[in-house]
XYZ file of C-alpha atoms in Angstrom:
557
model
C 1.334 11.483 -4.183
C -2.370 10.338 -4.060
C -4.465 10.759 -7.350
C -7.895 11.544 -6.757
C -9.986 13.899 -8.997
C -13.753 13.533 -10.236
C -14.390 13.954 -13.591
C -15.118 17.339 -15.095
C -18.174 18.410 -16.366
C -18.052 18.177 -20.585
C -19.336 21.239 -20.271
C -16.356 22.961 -19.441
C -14.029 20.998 -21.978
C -12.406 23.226 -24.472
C -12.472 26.385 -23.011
C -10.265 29.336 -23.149
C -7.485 30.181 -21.122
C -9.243 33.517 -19.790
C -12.110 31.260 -19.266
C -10.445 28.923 -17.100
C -9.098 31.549 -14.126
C -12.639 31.728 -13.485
C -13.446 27.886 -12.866
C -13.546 27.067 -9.006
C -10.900 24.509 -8.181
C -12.668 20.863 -7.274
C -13.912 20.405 -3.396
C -10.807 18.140 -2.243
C -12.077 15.171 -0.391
C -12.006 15.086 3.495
C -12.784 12.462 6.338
C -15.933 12.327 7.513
C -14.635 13.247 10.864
C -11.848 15.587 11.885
C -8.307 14.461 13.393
C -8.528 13.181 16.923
C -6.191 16.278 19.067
C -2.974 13.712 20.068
C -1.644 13.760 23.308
C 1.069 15.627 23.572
C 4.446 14.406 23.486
C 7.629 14.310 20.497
C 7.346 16.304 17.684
C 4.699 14.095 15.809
C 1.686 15.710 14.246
C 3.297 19.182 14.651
C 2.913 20.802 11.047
C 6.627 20.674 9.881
C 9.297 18.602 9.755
C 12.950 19.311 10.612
C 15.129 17.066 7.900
C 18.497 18.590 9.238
C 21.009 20.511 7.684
C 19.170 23.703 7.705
C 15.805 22.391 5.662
C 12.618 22.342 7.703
C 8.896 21.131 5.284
C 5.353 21.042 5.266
C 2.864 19.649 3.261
C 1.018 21.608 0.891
C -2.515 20.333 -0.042
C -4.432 23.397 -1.262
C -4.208 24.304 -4.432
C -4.672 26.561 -7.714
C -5.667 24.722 -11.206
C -2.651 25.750 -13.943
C -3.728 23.010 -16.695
C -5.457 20.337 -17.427
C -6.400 17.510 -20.338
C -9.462 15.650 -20.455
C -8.244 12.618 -22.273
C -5.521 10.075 -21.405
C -4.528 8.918 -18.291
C -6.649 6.711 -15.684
C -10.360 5.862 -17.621
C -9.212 8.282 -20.161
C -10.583 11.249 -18.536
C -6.856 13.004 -18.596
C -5.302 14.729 -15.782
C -5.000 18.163 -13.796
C -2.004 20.171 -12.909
C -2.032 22.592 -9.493
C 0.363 24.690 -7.797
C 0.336 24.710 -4.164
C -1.126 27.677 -2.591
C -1.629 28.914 1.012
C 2.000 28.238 1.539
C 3.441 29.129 5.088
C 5.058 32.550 5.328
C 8.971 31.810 4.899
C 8.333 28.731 3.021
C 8.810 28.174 -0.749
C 7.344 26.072 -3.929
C 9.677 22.965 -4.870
C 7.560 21.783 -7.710
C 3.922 20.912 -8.572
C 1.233 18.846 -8.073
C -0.390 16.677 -10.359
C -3.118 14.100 -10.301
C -5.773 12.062 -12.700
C -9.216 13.187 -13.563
C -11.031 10.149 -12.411
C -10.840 10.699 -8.337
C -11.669 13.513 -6.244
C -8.830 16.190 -5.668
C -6.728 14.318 -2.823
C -3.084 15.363 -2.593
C -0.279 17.175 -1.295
C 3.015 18.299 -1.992
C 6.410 19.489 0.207
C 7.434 23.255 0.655
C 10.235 23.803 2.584
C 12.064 26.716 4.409
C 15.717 27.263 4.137
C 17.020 27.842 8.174
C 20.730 28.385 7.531
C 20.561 30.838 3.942
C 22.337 28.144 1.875
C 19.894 25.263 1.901
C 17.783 26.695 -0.929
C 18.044 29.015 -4.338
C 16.525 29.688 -7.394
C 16.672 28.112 -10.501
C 19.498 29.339 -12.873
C 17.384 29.003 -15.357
C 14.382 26.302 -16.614
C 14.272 23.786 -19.521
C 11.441 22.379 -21.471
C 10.854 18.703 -20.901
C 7.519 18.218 -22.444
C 5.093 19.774 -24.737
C 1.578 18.984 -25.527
C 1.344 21.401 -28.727
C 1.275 18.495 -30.898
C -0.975 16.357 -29.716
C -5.024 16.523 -30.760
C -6.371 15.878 -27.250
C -8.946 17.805 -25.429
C -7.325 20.371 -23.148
C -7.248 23.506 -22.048
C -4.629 25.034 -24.353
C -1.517 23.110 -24.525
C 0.262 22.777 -21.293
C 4.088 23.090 -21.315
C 6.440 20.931 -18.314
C 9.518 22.393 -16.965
C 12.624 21.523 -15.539
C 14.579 23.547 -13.327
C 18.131 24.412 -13.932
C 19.920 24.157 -10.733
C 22.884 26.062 -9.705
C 25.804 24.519 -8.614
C 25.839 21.489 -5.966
C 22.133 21.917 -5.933
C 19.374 19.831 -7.320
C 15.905 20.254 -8.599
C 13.253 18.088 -7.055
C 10.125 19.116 -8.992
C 9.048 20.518 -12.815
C 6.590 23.414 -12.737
C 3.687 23.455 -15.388
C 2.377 26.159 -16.897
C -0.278 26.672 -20.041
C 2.250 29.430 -21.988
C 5.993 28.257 -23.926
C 6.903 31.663 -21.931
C 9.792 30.299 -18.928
C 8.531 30.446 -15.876
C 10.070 33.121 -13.470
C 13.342 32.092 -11.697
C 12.047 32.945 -8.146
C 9.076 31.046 -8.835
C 10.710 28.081 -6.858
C 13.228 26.759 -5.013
C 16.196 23.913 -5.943
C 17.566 22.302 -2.381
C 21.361 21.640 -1.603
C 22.651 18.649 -2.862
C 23.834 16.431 0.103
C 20.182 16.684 1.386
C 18.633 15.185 -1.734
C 18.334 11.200 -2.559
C 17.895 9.407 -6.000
C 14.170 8.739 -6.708
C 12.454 6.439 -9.437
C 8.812 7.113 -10.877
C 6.337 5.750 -9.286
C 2.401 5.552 -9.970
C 0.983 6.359 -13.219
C -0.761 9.967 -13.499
C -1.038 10.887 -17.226
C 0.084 10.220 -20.688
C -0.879 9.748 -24.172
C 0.967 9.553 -27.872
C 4.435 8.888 -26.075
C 4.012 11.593 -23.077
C 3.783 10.114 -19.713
C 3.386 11.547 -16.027
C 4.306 9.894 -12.909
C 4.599 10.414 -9.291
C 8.341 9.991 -7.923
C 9.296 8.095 -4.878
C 12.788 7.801 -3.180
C 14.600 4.478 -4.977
C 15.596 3.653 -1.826
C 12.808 2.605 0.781
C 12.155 1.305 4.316
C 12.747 1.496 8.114
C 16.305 2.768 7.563
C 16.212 4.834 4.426
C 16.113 8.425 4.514
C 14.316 9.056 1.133
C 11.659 11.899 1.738
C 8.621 11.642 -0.708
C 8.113 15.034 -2.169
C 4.499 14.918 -3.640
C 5.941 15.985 -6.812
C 6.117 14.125 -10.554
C 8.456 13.029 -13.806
C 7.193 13.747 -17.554
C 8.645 11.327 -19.892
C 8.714 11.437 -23.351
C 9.403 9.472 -26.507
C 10.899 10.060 -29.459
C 11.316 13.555 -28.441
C 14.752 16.190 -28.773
C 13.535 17.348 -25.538
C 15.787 15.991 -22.562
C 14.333 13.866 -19.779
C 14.165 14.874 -16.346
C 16.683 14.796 -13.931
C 14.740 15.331 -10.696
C 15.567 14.298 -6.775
C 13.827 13.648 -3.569
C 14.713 14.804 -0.706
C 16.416 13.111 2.505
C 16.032 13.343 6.393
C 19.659 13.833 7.399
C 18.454 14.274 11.016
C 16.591 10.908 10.969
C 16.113 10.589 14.607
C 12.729 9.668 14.556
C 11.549 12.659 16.794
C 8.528 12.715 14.858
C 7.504 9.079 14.694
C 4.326 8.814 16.994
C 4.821 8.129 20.535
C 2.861 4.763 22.574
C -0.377 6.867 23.457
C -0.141 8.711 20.143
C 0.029 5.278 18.019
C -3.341 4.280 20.400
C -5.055 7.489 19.037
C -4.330 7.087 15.369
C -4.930 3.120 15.478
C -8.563 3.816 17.101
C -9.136 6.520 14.241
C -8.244 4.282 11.257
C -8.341 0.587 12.928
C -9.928 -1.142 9.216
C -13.339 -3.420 9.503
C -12.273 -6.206 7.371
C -15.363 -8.278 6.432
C -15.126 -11.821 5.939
C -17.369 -14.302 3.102
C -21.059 -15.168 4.542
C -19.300 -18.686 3.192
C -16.546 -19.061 4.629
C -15.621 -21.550 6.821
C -11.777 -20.929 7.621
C -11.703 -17.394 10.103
C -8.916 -16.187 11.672
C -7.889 -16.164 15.472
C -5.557 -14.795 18.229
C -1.832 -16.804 18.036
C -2.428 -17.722 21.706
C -6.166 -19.246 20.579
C -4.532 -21.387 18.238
C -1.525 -22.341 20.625
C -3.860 -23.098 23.378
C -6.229 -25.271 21.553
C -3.722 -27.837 20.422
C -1.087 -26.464 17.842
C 1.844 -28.632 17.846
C 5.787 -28.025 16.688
C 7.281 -31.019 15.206
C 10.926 -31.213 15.017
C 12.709 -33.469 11.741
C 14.224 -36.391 12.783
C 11.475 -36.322 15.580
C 8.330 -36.408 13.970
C 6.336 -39.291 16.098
C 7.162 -36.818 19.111
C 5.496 -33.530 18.471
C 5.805 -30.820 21.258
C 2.595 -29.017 22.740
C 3.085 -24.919 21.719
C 3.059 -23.021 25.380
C 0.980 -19.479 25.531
C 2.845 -16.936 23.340
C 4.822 -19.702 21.701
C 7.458 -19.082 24.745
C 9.093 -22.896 23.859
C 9.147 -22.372 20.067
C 12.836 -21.969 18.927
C 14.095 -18.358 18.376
C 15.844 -16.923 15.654
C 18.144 -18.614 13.469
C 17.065 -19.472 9.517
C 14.401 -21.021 8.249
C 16.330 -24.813 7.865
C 13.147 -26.865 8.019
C 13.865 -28.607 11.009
C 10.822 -27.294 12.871
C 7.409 -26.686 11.761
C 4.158 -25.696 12.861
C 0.520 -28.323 12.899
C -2.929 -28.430 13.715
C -3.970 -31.355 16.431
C -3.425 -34.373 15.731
C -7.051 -35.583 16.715
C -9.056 -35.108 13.781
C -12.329 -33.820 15.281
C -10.415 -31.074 17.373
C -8.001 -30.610 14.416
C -11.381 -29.630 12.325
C -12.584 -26.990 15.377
C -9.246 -25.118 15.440
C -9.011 -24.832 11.739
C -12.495 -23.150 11.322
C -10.361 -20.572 13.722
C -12.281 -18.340 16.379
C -13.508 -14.515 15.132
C -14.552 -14.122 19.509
C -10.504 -14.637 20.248
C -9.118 -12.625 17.081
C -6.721 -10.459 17.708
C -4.380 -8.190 15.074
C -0.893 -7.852 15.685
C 0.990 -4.128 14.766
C 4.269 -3.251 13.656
C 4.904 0.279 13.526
C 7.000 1.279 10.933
C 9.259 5.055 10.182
C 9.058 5.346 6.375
C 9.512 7.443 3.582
C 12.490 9.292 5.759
C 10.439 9.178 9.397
C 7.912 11.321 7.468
C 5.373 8.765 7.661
C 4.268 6.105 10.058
C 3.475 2.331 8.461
C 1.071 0.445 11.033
C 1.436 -3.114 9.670
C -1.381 -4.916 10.783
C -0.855 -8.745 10.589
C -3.997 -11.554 10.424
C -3.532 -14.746 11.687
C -5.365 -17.878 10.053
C -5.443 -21.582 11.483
C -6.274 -22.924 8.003
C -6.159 -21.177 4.207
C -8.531 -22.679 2.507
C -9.096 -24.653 -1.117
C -9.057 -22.377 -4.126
C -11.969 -22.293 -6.910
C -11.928 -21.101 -10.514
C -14.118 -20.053 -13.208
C -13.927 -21.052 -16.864
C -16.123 -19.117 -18.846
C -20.056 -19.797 -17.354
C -18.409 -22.807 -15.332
C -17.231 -22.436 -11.333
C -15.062 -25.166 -10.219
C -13.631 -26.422 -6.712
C -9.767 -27.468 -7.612
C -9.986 -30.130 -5.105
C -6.909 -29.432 -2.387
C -5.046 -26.338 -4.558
C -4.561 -23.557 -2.471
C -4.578 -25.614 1.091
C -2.093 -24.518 3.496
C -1.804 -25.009 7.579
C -1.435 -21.244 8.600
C -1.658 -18.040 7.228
C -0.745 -14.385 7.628
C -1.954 -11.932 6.341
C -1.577 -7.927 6.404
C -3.031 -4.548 5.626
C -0.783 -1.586 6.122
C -1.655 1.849 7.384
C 0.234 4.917 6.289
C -0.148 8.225 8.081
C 1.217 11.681 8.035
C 3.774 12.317 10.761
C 3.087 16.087 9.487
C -0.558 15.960 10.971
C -1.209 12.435 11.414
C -3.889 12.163 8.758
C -4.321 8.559 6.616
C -2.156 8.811 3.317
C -3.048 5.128 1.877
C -3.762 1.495 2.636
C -2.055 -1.377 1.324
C -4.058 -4.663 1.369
C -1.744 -7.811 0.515
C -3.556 -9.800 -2.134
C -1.614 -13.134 -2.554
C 1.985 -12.559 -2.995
C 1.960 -8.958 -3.645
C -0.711 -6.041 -2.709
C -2.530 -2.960 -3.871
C -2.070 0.860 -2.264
C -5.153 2.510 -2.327
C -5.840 6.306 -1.602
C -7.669 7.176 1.466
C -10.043 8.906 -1.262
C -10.547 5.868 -2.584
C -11.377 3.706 0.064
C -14.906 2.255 1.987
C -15.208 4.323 4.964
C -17.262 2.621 7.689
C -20.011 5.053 7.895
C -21.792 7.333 11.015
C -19.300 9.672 10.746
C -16.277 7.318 11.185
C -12.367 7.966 9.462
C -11.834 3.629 9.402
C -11.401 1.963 6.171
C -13.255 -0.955 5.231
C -11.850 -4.456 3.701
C -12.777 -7.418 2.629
C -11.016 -10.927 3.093
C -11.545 -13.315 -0.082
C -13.512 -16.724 0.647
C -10.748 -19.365 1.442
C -7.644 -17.005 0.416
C -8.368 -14.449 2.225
C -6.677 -12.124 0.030
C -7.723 -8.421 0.860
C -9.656 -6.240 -1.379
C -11.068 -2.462 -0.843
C -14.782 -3.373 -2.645
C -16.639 -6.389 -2.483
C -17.581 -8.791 -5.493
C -15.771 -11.067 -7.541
C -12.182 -10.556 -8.618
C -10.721 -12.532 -11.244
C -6.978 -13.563 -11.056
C -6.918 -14.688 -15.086
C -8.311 -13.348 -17.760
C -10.725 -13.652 -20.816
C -13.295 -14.973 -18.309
C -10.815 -17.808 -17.164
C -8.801 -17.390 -13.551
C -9.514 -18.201 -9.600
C -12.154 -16.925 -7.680
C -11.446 -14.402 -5.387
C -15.236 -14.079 -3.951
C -15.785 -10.831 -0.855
C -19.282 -9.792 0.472
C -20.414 -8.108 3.330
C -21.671 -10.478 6.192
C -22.113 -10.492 9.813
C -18.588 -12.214 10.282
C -16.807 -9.128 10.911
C -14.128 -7.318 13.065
C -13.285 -4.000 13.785
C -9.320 -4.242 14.209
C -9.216 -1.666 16.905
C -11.066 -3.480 18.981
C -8.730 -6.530 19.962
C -4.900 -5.885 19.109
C -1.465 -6.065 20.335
C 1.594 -4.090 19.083
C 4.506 -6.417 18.445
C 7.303 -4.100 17.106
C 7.984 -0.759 16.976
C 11.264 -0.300 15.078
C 12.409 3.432 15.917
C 14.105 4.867 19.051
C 12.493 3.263 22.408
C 9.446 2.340 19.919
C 7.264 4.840 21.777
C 7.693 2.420 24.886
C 9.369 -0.328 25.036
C 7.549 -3.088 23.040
C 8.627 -6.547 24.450
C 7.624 -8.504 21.178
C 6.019 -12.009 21.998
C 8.364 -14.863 21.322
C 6.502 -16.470 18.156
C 7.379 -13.332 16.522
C 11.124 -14.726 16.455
C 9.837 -18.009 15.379
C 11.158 -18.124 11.979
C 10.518 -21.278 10.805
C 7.133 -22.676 9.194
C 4.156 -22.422 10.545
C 2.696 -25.472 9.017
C 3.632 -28.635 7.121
C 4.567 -29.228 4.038
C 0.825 -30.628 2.519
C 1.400 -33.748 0.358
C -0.959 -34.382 -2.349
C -0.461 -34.347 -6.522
C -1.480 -31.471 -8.256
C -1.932 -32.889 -11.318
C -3.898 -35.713 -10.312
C -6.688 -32.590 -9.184
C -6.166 -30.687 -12.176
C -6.907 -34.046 -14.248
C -10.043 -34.568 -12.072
C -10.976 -31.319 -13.317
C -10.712 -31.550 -16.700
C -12.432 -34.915 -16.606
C -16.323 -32.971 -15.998
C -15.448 -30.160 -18.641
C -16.752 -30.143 -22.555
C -14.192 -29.856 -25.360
C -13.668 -26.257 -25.795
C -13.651 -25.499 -22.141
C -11.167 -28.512 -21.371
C -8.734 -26.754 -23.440
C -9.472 -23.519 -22.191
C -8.441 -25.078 -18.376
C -5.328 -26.823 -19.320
C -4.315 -23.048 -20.710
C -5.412 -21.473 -17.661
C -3.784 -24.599 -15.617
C -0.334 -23.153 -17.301
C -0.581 -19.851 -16.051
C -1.510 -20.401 -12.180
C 1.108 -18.359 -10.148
C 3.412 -20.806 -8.001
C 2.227 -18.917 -4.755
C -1.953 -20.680 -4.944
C -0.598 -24.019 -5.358
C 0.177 -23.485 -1.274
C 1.325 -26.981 -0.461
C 3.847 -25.249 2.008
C 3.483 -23.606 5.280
C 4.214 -19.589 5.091
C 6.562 -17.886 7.456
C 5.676 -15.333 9.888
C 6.020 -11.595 9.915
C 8.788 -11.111 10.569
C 10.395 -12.938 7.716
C 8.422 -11.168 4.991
C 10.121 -8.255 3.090
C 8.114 -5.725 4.189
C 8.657 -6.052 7.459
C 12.169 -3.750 6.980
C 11.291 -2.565 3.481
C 8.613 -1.388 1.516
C 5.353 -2.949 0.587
C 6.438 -2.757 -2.978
């Protein structure tokens, strides 16, 4: 799962294996604040989770140090290996834990309890998968990966580590009936060097309906090696009846723990605002065929048509006068308000709390070249624009896992470790929206979508235009059981068409105006960059809405 370890101290590099037992394991990181207590109510935030079929699990996220290297990996500072300890009586190990060296110690892995005496055994017996005898790398003797052997219609779902080529004992863990395991994939990047690589696994399979269960535990992959891969599982939530998705009060509490304060450019010009801000200051729907006749949206978009596909025969537009078209696309941060869809994922073991950010106007993009910054005249311009951060939270004690923040077309996960926390004692994530794109982004500064000193600007910075999401939202969807109440989703949310026009203007006639200012070597540089631009910043369309993006019934990626 997450991967957050600081750096050792050189110090201790090297040392012997007798040695090590003595080193403390790292302080894991914590919120500044402890979990809110949640109203009561469902079986969210209760410890453990039923999955059905006689397998009940908890997450594990204190741990003993088995191995670790100190080159490789994330910043090349290697990786450590842990074994879960503090276990809950009746409960037993179904692999380890393993993270990089470069982020505080922030993780956890699934033990689980057998309730009907079939659901779990023993290894038959174990088989090495990996070896780091061979390789010259700093580490604390050589650390050796191993693969249970499963009996008979059962399978393993974690490798155990260990710092000896002696097998691990059998009854050191536990290999979990077949029919409640899934088919996983590897996932983030832990570890590897010299054709050894570690990676998290994740169910294949992913979103509001898959039963996946994320285990915590990893792959080791090697190359050009006689030693066979892998073949690990995840697990799966046969039950799936999403007692232990959080209920309406409980989805209050968590959203007012972790609501994010997303910061906005001292520069920029384009904000967001509520839907019904934007409706009721002069957002028309224009109809093809009917264009000289465009409709006035009603509050909540109740007139805008409702389901169907995306045709183009309706889209979204600012006013048509042009001083009151230039107010509502500056948007309104007073009326902003975020819009949640709560989300069972990863088998109902976690809760997603999409949060979706309206824009009137997406603004003009700008790029550097070398020592040069340069406005690309309309690129990037687009009538409204959604974006999202997503939430993910432990239905096992309703503590922040990650956040994704959508940058452009795709997104980043970031580790609550990782994160900006507000400050004063608060548990809410801070984010930045890019000038113009408002692409989100977990640090401020200047991120470069290029390379070699060539790409677009995507500019963040602390200012006073700020929010605090929890302080103005609405929850659209809820997309398990009654949704913790029933949540009557306002009707733009089945407005699937565009929600703007189709922009008319030639690219290549700004490009050219471009190039036109720049010296030789930096003219050629451009056209090169020019090439590369991804189809998505080019924005002459309107988007879609929420509901039409993939991740509203699957993953984020």
């Amino acid at each position: 799962m997450g991967n957050c370890l600081t750096s050792p101290d050189p110090s201790l590099r090297d040392v012997s294996n007798k040695d090590l037992k003595a080193l403390p394991v790292e302080t894991p990181f914590k919120f500044p604040s402890p979990l809110p207590t949640f109203t009561q109510g469902g079986e969210f935030a209760k410890g453990t989770i039923d999955l059905g079929g006689g397998l009940e699990v908890s997450q594990a996220s204190t741990f003993n140090k088995v191995w670790s290297t100190y080159e490789g990996g994330p910043d090349n500072l290697g990786a450590t290996f842990f074994e879960p300890s503090s276990i809950p009586s009746g409960f037993s190990i179904l692999g380890h834990y393993a993270q990089p060296n470069n982020r505080k110690l922030f993780g956890w892995v699934l033990t689980a309890r057998d309730l009907s005496s079939n659901t779990l055994k023993p290894p038959v017996d174990y088989t090495l998968v990996g070896t780091t005898e061979s390789l010259k790398i700093k580490q604390d003797g050589n650390g050796y990966f191993w693969q249970p052997v499963p009996p008979d219609g059962y399978q393993a779902v974690g490798l155990i580590v260990t710092n000896s080529s002696q097998k691990p004992p059998l009854d050191k863990l536990r290999c979990v009936r077949s029919d409640l395991t899934e088919q996983c994939q590897a996932d983030t990047w832990i570890w590897g060097t010299n054709g050894v690589n570690i990676s998290n696994l994740r169910p294949t399979t992913r979103g509001i309906q898959a039963t996946g269960v994320y285990v915590g535990t990893f792959t080791c992959q090697t190359q050009n090696s006689s030693l066979p891969p892998p073949a690990l599982s995840c697990l799966k939530n046969t039950k799936f009846n999403f007692s232990t998705m959080p209920n309406g009060s409980q989805i209050g509490e968590l959203f007012q723990t972790y609501s994010p304060i997303i910061y906005f450019h001292p520069d920029e010009e384009y904000l967001p605002s509520s839907v019904n801000w934007y409706f009721n200051n002069g957002a028309l729907l224009y109809k093809k065929g009917e264009e000289s006749k465009p409709i006035q949206i009603e509050p909540n978009g109740s007139n805008l048509p409702q389901g169907e596909a995306n045709d183009g025969s309706y889209w979204l537009d600012l006013p048509i006068d042009k001083k009151q078209k230039e107010r509502v696309k500056k948007g309104d941060l007073q009326s902003t308000k975020v819009y949640l869809h709560i989300k069972p994922m990863l088998g109902a073991t976690f809760t997603d709390i999409a949060i979706w950010i309206f824009y009137p106007f997406n603004g003009p993009a700008k790029a550097k070249v070398k020592f040069v910054n340069l406005p690309l005249g309309r690129v990037g311009e687009h009538i409204g624009d959604w974006e999202h951060a997503t939430l993910r939270i432990s239905n096992f004690n309703g503590e922040l896992w990650r956040v994704f923040l959508s940058e452009h077309s795709g997104g980043v996960w970031i580790d609550a470790c990782d994160l900006e926390l507000q400050g004063g004692g608060s548990n809410k994530p801070v984010a930045y929206a890019s000038l113009h794109g408002h692409a989100m982004y977990s640090k401020p500064g200047l991120v470069l979508q290029g390379d070699d000193g060539i790409g677009l600007r995507n500019d963040t910075a602390k200012s006073k235009k700020v929010i605090d999401a929890g302080l103005g939202y609405e929850v659209i969807a809820a997309e398990y059981g009654d949704g913790g109440g029933v949540v009557v989703p306002p009707p733009w949310v089945n407005y699937f068409r565009k929600w703007g026009p189709k922009i008319d203007y030639n690219v290549d006639d700004e490009f050219r105006s471009v190039e036109k200012i720049l010296p030789g070597a930096l003219k050629k540089a451009f056209v090169k960059f020019v090439k590369k631009i991804p189809d998505e910043v080019y924005g002459e369309d309107g988007p879609t809405g929420p509901k039409l993006k993939g991740n509203w019934a699957g993953d984020e990626n």
